[in-house]
mmCIF file of C-alpha atoms in Angstrom:
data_model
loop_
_atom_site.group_PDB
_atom_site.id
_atom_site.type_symbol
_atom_site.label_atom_id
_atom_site.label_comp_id
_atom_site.label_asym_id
_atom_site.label_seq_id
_atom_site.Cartn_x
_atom_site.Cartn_y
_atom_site.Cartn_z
ATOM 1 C CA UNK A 1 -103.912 -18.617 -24.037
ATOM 2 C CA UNK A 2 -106.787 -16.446 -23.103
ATOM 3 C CA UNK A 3 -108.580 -16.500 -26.965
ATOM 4 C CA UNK A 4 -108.812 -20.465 -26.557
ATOM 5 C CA UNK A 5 -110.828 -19.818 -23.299
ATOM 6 C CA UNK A 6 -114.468 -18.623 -22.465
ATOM 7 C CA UNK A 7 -114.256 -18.431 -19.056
ATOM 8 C CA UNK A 8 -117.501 -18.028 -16.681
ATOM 9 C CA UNK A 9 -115.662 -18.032 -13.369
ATOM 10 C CA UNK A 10 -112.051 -17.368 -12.598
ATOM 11 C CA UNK A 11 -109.097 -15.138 -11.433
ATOM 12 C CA UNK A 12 -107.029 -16.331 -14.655
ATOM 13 C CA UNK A 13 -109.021 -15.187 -17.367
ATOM 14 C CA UNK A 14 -112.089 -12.207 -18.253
ATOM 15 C CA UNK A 15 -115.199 -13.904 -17.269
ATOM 16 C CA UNK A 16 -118.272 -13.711 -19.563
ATOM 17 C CA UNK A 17 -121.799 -12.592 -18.296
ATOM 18 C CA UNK A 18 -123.473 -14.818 -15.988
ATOM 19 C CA UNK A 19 -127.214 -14.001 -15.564
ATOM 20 C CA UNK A 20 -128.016 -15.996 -12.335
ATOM 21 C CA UNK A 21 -124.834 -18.186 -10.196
ATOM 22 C CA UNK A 22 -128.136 -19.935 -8.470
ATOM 23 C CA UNK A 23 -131.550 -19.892 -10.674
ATOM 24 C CA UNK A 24 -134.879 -18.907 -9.016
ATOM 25 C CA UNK A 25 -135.707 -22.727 -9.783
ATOM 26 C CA UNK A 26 -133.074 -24.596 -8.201
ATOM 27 C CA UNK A 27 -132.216 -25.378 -4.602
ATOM 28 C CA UNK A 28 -129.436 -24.145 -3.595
ATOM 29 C CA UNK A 29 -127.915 -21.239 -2.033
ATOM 30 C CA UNK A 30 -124.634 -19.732 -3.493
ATOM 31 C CA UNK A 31 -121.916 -17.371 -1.803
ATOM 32 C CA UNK A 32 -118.972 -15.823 -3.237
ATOM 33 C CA UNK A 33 -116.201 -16.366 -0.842
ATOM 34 C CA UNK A 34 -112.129 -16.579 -0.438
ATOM 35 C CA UNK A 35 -109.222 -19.574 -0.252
ATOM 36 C CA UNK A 36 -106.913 -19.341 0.775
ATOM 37 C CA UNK A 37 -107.339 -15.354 -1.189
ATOM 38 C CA UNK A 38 -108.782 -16.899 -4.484
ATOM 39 C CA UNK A 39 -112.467 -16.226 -4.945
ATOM 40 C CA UNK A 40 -114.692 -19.386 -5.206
ATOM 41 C CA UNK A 41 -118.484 -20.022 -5.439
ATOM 42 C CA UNK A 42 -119.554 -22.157 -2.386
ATOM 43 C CA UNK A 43 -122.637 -23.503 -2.422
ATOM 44 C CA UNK A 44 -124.802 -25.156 0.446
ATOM 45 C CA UNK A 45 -128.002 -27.025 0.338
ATOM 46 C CA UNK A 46 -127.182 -28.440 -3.153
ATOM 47 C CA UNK A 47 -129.666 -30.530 -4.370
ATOM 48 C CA UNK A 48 -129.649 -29.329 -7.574
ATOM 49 C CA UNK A 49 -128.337 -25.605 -9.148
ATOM 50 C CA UNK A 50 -129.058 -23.860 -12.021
ATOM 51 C CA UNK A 51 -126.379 -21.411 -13.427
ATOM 52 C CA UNK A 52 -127.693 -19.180 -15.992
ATOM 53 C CA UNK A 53 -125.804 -17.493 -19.070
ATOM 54 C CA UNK A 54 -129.191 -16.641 -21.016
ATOM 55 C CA UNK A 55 -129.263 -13.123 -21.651
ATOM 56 C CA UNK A 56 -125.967 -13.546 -23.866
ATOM 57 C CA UNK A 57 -125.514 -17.086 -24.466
ATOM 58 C CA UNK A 58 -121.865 -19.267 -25.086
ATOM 59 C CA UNK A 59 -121.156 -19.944 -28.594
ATOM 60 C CA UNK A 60 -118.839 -22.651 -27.807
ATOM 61 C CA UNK A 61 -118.760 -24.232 -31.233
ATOM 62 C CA UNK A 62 -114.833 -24.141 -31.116
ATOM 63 C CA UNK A 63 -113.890 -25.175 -27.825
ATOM 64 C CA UNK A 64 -113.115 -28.954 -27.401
ATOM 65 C CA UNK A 65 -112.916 -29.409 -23.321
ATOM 66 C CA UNK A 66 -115.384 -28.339 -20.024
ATOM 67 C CA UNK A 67 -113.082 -27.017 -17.080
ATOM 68 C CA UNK A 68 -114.367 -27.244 -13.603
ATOM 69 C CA UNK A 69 -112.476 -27.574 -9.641
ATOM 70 C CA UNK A 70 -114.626 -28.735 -6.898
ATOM 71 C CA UNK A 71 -113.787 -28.982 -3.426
ATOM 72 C CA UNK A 72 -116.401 -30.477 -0.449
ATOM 73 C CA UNK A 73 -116.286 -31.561 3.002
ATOM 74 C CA UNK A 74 -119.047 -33.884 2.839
ATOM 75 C CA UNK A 75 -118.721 -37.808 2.573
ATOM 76 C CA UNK A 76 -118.010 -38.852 -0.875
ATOM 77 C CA UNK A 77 -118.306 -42.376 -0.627
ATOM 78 C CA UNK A 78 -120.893 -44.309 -3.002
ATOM 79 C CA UNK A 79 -124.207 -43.237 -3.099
ATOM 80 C CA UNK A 80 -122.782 -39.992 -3.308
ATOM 81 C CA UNK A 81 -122.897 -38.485 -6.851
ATOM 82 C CA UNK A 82 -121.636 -35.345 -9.074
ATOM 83 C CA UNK A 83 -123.953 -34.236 -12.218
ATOM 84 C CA UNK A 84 -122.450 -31.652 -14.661
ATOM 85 C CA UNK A 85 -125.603 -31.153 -17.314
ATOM 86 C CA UNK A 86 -125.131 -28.699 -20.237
ATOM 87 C CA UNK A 87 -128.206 -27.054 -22.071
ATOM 88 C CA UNK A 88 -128.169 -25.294 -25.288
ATOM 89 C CA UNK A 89 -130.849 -23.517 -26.292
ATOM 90 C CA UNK A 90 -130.982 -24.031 -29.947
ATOM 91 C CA UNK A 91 -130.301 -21.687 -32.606
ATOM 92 C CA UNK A 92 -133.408 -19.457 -31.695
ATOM 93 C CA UNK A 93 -131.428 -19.672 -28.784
ATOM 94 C CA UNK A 94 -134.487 -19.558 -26.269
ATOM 95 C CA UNK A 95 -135.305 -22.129 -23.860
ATOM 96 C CA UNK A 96 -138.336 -24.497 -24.863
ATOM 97 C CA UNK A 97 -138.126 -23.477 -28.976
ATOM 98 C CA UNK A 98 -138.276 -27.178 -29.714
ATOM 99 C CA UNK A 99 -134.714 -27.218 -30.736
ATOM 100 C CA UNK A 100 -133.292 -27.393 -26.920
ATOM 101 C CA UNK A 101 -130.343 -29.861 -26.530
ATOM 102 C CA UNK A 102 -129.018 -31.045 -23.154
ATOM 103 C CA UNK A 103 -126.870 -33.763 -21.852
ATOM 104 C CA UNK A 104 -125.368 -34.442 -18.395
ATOM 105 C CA UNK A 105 -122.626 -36.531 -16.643
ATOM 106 C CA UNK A 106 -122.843 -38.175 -13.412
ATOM 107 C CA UNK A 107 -119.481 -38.591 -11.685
ATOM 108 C CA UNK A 108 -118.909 -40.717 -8.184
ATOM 109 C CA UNK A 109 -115.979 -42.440 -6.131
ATOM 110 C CA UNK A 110 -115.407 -44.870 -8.725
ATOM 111 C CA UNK A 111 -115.538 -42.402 -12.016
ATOM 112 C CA UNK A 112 -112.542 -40.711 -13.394
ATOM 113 C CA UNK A 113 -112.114 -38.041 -12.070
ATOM 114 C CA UNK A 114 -113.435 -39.437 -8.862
ATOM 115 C CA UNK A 115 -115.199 -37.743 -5.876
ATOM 116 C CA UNK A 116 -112.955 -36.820 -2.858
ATOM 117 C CA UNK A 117 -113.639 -35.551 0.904
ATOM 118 C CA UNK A 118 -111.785 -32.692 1.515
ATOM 119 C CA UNK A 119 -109.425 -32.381 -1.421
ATOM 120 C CA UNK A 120 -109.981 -30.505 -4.889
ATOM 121 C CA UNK A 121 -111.116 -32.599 -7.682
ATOM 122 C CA UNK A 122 -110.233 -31.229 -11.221
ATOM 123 C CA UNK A 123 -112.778 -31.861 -14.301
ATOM 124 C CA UNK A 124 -111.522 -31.005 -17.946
ATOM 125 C CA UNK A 125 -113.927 -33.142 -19.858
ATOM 126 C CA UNK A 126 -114.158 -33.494 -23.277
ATOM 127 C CA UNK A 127 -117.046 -31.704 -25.156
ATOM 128 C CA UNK A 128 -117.555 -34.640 -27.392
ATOM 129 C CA UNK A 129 -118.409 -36.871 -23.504
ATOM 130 C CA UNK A 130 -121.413 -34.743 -23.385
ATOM 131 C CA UNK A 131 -123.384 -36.967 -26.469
ATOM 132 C CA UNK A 132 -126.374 -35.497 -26.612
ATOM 133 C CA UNK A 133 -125.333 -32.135 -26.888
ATOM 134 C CA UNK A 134 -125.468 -31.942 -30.817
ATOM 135 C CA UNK A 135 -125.030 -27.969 -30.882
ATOM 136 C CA UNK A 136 -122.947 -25.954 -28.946
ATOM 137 C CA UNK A 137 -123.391 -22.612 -30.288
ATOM 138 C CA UNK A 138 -126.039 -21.182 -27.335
ATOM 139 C CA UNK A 139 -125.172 -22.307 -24.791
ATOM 140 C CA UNK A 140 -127.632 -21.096 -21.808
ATOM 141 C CA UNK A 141 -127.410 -23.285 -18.882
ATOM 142 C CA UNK A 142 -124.695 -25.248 -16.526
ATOM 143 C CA UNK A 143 -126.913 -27.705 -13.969
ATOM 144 C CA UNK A 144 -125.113 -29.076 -11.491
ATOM 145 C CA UNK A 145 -126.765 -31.884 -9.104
ATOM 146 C CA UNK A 146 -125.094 -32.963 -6.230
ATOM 147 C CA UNK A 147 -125.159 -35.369 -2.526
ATOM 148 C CA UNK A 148 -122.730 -33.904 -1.310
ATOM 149 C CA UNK A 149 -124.758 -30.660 -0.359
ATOM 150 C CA UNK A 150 -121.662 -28.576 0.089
ATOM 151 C CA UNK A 151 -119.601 -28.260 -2.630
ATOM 152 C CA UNK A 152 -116.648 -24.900 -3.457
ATOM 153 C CA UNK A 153 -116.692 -24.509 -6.771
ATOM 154 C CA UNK A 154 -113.854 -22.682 -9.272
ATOM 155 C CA UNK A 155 -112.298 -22.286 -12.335
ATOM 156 C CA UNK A 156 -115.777 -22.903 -14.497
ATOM 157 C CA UNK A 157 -114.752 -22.324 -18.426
ATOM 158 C CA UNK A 158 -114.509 -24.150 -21.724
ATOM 159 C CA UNK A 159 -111.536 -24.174 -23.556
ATOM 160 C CA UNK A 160 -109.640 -25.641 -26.636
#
């Protein structure tokens, strides 16, 4: 049901405000484009990229899971990693008040779910997997880090 879902990027649900899909800090270049006639985020040259909710952040206290699709063409065999890092910015709910929390996940072709060339991998990870993210009420930040550099991305949202 929609009210169990906050939803930054989909066709299923009301998306929430996203300040910045690829921050003036990261590497990466993002374009909106269409599969198959379902919109996607693709990005290229993805080193690292900063998605930005900070003018109204998540309060995502309530939610239990992380929802993400990913889809690249690039070689997925080991080295080749996934990073899904959450920040929350604390209850003053600015970035660098001292009360910051982050934690991220590194996923590869031995981690479940495991990284695949050319077919869509689905993450719904637990909340409580991301260990050092003690709050979860401003949420202001979704880093992903990646080799492979091209990665389509969908379906971005938290839900319980």
């Amino acid at each position: 049901p929609a009210a169990d879902v906050i939803s930054l990027f989909s066709n299923a649900y009301s998306n929430v405000p996203v300040d910045k899909w690829s921050a003036d800090w990261d590497d990466a270049d993002v374009t909106d484009v269409q599969v198959s006639g379902d919109d996607v985020k693709l990005y290229t040259n993805l080193v690292f990229a900063g998605i930005e909710f900070t003018s109204q952040t998540i309060d995502a206290t309530d939610m239990t899971n992380f929802f993400m699709d990913i889809w690249t063409p690039d070689p997925t065999a080991l080295p080749a990693i996934f990073k899904i890092k959450l920040v929350d910015f604390g209850a003053d709910g600015v970035f660098g008040g001292g009360d910051d929390v982050e934690h991220e996940l590194t996923f590869d072709a031995n981690s479940t779910p495991s990284l695949k060339t050319g077919s869509w991998v689905r993450f719904d990870i637990p909340l409580s997997d991301f260990t050092g993210l003690t709050t979860k009420a401003h949420l202001a930040q979704l880093i992903l880090v990646a080799d492979p550099n091209t990665v389509y991305v969908d379906n971005i949202l938290f839900h319980k």
